[in-house]
Short mmCIF file of C-alpha atoms and ligand atoms in Angstrom, two decimals:
data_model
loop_
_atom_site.label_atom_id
_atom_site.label_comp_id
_atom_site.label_asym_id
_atom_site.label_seq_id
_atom_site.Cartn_x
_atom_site.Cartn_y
_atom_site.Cartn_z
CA UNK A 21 -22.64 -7.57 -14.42
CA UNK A 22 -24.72 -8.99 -11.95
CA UNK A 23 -27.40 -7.15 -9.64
CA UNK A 24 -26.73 -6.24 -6.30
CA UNK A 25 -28.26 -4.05 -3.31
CA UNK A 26 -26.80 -0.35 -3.02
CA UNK A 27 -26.63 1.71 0.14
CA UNK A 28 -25.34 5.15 1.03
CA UNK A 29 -25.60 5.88 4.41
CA UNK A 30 -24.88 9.19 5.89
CA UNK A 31 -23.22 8.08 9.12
CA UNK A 32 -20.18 6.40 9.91
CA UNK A 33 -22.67 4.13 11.99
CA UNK A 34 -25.29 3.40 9.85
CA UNK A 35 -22.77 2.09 7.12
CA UNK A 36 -21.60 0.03 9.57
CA UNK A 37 -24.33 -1.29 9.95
CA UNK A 38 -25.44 -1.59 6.28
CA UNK A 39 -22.28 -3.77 6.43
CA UNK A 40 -23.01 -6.01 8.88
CA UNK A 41 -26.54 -6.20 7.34
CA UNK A 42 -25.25 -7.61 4.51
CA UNK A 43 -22.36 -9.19 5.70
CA UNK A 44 -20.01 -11.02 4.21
CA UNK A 45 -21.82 -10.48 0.86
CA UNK A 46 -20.76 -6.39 1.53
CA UNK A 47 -18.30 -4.88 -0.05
CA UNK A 48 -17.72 -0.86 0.62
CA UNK A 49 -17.06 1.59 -2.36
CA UNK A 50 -15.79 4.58 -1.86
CA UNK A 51 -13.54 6.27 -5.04
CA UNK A 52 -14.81 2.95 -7.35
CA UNK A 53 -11.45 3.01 -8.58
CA UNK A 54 -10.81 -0.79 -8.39
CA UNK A 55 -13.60 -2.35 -7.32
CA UNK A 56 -15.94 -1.60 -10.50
CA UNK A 57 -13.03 -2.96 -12.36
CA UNK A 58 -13.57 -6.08 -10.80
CA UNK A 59 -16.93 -6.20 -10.86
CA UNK A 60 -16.91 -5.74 -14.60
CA UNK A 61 -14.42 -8.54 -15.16
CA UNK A 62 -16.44 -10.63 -13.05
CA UNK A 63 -13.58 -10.85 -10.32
CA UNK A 64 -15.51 -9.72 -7.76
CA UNK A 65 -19.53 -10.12 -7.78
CA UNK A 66 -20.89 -8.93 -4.14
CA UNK A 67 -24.92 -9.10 -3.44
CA UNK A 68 -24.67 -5.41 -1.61
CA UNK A 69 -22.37 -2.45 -2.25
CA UNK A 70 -22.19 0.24 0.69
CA UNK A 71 -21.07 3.63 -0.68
CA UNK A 72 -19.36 5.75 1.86
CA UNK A 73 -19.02 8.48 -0.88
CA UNK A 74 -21.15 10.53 1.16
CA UNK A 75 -19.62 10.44 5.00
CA UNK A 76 -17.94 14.14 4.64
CA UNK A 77 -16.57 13.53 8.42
CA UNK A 78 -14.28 11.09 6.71
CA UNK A 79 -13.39 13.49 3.90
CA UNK A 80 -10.34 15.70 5.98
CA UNK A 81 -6.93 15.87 6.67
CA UNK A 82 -4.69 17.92 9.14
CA UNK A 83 -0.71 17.80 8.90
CA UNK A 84 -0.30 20.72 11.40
CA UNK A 85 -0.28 18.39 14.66
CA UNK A 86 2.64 18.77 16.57
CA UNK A 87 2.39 14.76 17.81
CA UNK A 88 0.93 13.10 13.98
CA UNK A 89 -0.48 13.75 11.29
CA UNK A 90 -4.24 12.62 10.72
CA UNK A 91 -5.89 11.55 7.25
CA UNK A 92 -9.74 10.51 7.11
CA UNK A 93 -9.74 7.24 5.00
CA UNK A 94 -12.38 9.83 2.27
CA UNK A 95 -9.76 12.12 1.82
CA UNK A 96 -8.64 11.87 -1.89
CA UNK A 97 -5.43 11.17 -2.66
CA UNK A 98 -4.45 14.45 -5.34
CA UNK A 99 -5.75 16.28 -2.29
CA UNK A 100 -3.69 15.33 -0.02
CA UNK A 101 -0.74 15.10 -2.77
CA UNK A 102 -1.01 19.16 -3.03
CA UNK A 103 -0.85 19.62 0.74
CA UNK A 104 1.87 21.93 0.85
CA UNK A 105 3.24 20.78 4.45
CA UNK A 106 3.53 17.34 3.83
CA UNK A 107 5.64 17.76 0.52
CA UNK A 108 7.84 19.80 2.38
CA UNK A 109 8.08 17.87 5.80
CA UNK A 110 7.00 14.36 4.56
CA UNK A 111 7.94 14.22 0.96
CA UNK A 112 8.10 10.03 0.69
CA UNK A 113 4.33 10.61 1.60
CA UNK A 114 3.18 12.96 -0.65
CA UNK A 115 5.68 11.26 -3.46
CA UNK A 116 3.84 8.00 -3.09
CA UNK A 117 0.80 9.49 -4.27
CA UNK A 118 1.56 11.72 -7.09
CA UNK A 119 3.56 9.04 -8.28
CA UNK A 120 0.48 6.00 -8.68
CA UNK A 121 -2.02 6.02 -10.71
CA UNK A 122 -3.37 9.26 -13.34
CA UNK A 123 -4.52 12.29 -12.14
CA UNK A 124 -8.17 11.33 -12.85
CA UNK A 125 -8.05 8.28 -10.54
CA UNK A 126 -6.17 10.60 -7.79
CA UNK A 127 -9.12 12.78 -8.20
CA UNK A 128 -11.49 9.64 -7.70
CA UNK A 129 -9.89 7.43 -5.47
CA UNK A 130 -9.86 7.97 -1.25
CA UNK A 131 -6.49 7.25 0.94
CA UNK A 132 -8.30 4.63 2.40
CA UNK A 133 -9.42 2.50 -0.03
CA UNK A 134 -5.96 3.20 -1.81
CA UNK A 135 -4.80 0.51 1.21
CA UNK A 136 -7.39 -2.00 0.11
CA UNK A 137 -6.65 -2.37 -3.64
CA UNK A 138 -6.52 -5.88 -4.93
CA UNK A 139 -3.01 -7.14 -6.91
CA UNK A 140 -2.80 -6.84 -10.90
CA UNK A 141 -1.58 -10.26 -11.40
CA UNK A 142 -2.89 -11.04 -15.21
CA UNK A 143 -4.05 -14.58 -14.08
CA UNK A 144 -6.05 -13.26 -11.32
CA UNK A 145 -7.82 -10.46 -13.55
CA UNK A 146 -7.97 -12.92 -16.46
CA UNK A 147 -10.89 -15.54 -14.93
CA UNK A 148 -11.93 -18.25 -15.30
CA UNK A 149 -9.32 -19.92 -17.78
CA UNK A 150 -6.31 -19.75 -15.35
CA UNK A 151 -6.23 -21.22 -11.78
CA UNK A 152 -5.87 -18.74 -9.00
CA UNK A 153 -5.98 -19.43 -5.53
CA UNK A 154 -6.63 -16.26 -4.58
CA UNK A 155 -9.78 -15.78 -6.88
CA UNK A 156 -10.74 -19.55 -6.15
CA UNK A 157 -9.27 -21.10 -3.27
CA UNK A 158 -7.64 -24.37 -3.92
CA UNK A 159 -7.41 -24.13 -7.50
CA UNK A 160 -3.69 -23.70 -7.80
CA UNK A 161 -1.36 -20.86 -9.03
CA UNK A 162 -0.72 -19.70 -12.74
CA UNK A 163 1.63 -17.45 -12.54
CA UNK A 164 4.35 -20.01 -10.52
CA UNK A 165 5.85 -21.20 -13.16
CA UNK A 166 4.45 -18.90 -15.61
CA UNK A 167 4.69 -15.13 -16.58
CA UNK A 168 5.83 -14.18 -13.15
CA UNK A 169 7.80 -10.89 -14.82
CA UNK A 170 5.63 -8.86 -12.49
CA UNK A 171 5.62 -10.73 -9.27
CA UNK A 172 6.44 -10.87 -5.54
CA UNK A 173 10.08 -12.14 -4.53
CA UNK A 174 9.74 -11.51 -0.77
CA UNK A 175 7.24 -13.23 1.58
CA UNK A 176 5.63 -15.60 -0.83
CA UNK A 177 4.54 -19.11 -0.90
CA UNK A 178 3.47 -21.67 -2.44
CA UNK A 179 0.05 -20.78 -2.83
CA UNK A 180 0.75 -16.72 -4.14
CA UNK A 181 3.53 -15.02 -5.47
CA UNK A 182 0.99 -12.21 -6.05
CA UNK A 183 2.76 -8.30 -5.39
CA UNK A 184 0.60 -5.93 -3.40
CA UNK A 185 0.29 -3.14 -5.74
CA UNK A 186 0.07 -0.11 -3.86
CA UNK A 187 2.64 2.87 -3.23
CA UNK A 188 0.62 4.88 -0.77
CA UNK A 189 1.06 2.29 1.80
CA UNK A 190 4.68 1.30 1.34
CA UNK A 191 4.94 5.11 2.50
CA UNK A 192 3.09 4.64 5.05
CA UNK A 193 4.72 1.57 6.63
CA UNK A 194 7.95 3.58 6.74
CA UNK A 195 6.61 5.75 9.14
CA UNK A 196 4.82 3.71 11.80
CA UNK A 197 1.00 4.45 10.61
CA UNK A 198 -1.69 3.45 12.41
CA UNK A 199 -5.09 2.91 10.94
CA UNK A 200 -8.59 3.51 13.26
CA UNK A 201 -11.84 1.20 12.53
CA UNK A 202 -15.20 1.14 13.30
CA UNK A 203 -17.06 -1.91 13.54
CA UNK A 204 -20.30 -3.15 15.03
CA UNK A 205 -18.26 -4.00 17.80
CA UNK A 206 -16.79 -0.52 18.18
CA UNK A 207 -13.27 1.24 17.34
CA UNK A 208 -9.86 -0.61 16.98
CA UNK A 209 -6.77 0.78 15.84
CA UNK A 210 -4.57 -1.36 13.80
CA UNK A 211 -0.25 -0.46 13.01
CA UNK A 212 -0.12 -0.74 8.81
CA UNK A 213 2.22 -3.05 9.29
CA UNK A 214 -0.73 -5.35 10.71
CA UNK A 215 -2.54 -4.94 8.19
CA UNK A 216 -1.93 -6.82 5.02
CA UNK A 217 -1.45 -10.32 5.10
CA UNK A 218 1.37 -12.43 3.97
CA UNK A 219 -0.89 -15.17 1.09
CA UNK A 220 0.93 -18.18 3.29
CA UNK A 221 -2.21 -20.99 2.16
CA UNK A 222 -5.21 -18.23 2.24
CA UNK A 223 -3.75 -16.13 -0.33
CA UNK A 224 -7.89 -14.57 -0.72
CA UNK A 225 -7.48 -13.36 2.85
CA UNK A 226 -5.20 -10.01 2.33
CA UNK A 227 -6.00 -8.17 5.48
CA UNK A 228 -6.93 -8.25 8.95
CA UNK A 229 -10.04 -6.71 8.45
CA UNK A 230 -13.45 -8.12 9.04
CA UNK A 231 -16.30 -7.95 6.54
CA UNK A 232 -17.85 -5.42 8.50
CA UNK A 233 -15.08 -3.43 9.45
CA UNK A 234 -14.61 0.44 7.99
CA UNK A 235 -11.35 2.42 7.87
CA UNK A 236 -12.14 5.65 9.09
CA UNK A 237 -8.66 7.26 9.49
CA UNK A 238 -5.08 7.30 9.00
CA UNK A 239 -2.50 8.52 11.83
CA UNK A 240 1.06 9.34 11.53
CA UNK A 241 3.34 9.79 13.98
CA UNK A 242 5.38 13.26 14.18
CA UNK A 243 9.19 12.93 13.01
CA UNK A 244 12.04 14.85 11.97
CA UNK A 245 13.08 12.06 9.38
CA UNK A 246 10.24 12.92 7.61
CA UNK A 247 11.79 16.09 5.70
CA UNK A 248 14.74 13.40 4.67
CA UNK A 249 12.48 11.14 3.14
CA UNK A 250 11.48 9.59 -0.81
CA UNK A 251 9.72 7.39 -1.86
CA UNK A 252 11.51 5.93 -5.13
CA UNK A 253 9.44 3.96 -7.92
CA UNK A 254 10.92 2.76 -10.64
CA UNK A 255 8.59 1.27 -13.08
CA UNK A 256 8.17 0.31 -16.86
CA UNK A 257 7.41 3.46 -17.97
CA UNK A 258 6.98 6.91 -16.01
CA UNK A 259 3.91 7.82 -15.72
CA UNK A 260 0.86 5.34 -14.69
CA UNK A 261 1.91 2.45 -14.13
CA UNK A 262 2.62 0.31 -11.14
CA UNK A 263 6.07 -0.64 -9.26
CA UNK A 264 8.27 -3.04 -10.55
CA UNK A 265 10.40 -1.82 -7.32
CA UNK A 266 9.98 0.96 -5.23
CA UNK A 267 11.65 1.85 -1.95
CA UNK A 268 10.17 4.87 0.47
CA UNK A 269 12.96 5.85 2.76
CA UNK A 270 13.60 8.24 5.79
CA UNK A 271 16.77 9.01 7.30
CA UNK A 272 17.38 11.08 10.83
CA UNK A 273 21.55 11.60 10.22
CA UNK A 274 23.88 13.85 12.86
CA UNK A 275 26.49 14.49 10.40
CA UNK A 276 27.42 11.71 8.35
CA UNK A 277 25.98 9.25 11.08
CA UNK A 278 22.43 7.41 10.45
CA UNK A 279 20.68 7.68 13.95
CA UNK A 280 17.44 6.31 12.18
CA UNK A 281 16.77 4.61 9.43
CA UNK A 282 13.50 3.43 8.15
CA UNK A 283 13.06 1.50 4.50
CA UNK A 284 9.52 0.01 3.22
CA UNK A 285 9.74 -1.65 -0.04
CA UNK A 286 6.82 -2.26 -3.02
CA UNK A 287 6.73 -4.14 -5.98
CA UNK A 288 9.08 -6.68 -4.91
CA UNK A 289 6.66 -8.00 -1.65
CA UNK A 290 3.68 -9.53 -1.12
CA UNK A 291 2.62 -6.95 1.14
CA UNK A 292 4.25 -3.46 2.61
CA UNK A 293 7.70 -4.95 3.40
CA UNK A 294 9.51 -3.53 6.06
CA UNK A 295 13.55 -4.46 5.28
CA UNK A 296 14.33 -3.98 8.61
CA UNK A 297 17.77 -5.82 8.59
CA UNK A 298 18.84 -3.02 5.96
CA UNK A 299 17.88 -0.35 8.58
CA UNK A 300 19.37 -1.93 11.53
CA UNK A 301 22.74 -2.30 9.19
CA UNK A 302 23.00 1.45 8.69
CA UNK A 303 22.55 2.37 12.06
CA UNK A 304 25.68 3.88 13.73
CA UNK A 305 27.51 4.60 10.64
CA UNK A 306 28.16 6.60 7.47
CA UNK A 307 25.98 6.63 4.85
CA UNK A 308 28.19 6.06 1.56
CA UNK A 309 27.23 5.09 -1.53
CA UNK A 310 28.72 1.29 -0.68
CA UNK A 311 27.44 1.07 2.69
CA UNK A 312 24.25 2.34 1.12
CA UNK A 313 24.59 -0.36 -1.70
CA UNK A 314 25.48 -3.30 1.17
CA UNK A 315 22.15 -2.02 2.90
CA UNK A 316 20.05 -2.66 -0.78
CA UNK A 317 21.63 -5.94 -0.98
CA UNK A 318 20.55 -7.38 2.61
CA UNK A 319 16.88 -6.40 2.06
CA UNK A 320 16.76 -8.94 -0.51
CA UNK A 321 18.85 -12.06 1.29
CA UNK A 322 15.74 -14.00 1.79
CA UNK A 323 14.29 -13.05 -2.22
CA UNK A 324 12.74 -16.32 -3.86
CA UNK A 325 12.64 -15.53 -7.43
CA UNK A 326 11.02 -17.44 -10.39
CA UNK A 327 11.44 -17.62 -14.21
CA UNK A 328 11.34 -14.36 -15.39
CA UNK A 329 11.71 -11.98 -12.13
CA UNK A 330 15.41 -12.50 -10.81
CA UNK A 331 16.17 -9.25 -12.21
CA UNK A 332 13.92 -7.80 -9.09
CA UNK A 333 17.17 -8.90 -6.49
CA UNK A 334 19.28 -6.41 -8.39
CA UNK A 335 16.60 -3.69 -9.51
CA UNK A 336 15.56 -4.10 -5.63
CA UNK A 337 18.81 -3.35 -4.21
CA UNK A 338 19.89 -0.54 -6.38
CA UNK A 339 16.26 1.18 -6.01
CA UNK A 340 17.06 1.21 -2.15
CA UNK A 341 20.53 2.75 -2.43
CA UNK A 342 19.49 5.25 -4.58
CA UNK A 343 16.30 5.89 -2.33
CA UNK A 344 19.23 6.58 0.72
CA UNK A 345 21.08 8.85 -1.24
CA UNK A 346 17.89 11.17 -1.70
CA UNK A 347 16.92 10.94 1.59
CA UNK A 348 20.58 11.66 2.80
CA UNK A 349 20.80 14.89 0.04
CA UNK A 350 17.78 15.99 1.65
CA UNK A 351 18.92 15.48 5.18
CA UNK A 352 22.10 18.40 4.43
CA UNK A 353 19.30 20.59 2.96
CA UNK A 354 16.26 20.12 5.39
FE1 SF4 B 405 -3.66 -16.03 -8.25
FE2 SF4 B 405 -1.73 -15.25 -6.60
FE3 SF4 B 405 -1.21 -17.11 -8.37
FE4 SF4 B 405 -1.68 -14.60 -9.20
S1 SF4 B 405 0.04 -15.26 -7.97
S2 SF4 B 405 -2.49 -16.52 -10.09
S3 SF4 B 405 -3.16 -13.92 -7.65
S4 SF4 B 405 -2.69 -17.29 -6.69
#
């Protein structure tokens, strides 16, 4: 491991301004969870780490509004997990997070850094040996036309077929979040569906944020399709490990009709993926198990699969019917 400069400011300010101090050699740790994995495997090697560890404003969460819920990005995500209210109002929510990760790194890791976690692909964490344009720009892509088992069959290219990992935000995108930011040139708020980026030829630019930009909270807007929500994962094996597909869905239904739909889909994307032609297909109609099935099978009319992950077009569109059939089960009960 190489040496670098550590800060841990006590304001939401002064880290701010420890990042753009040290910017764009800064990177921010909060939980650790996957950046001193990187740093160990010599992925990621920054001259100046700014812990926010210690900015308790950042650290709360309150899902009694009556317009959103609100998340500081230092909340932890088994915290927020246990939050009675939100398992019973906005169970795809609290779903995404008991279902990632182990309960140690739920205890570690913050909601907001849970957004920024970098992809698993093998060739990206392996180094030097493989080409990665994300790790090096310009030096090519391993995994197209290699062990691409794992990867993204929606909204890559041909620079990255890397998946974004995460389940937290999948969740989120379902429901409309919007994340605030401080910077030094004060507070913007940014929809989740803003902000990861699709790898198009910068594949090692994944967000819209700026170097010296800080997630400070999480907002969710207020709805009744929350209590007939999931969020569905199915993976290699149940417990820790990430999606292969995963599908967090929230219905609104006046008797058998869908007046609102919303689908997000992981493990299939290269980002949060929004299938909204899937949501605009149910709307108006019955949920059944085959319109339900015809909805799974649109989200994935524009897949681009490779050698070894054509099995994600199927997996994909039976992960999303089931996903609609828990929601609408929950709909009758909620
Ligand atoms: Fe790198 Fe993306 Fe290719 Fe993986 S898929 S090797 S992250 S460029």
């Amino acid at each position: 491991m190489r040496s670098f400069a550590y800060a841990r400011p006590l304001t939401v300010m002064a880290a701010v301004q420890a990042l753009a101090d040290a910017s764009p050699h800064a990177r921010i740790i909060a939980g650790g969870t996957t950046l001193y994995d990187l740093m160990k495997l010599n992925i990621e090697a920054p001259q100046a780490l700014v812990d926010v560890s210690r900015l308790g404003e950042l650290t709360t969460f309150d899902t009694s509004g009556t317009r959103e819920l609100v998340f500081g990005a230092m909340a932890r995500m088994s915290d927020i997990a246990a939050d009675r209210t939100l398992q019973t109002d906005y169970p795809a929510l609290a779903e995404s997070l008991w279902l990632a990760a182990s309960p140690q790194v739920r205890n570690m890791a913050t909601v907001g850094g849970n957004l920024l976690q970098r992809t698993r692909c093998a060739y990206f964490r392996g180094g030097a040996p493989y080409p990665c344009n994300k790790r090096q720009p310009g030096s090519g892509c391993a995994a197209i036309g290699g062990l691409d088992r794992s990867h993204a069959i929606l909204g890559t290219s041909t620079s990255c077929v890397a998946v974004y990992p995460g389940d937290w935000a999948v969740a989120l995108a379902a429901f409309d979040a919007q994340l605030d930011t401080v910077s030094p040139r004060g507070e913007r708020t940014i929809p989740i569906d803003e902000l990861h980026r699709e790898p198009g030829e910068t594949p090692h630019l994944e967000t819209i944020l700026k170097p010296d930009e800080l997630i400070v909270r999480i907002r969710v807007p207020v709805t009744v399709a929350g209590r007939a929500s999931t969020y569905h994962k199915i993976r290699d094996r149940a417990s820790y490990a990430f999606a292969l597909a995963s599908a967090a869905v929230a219905l609104r239904v006046d008797g058998d009709t869908v007046r609102e739909a919303r689908i997000a889909l992981g493990g299939v994307a290269t980002r949060p993926w929004r299938a909204r032609d899937a949501e605009r297909a149910l709307m108006g109609g019955a949920l059944t198990e085959g319109s339900a099935r015809a909805a799974g099978e649109l989200a994935f009319t524009a897949a681009r699969t490779g050698q070894y992950n054509r099995f994600k077009v199927e997996l994909g569109a039976r992960t999303i019917a089931e996903a609609l059939m828990i929601a609408k089960g929950r709909a009758k009960t909620s």
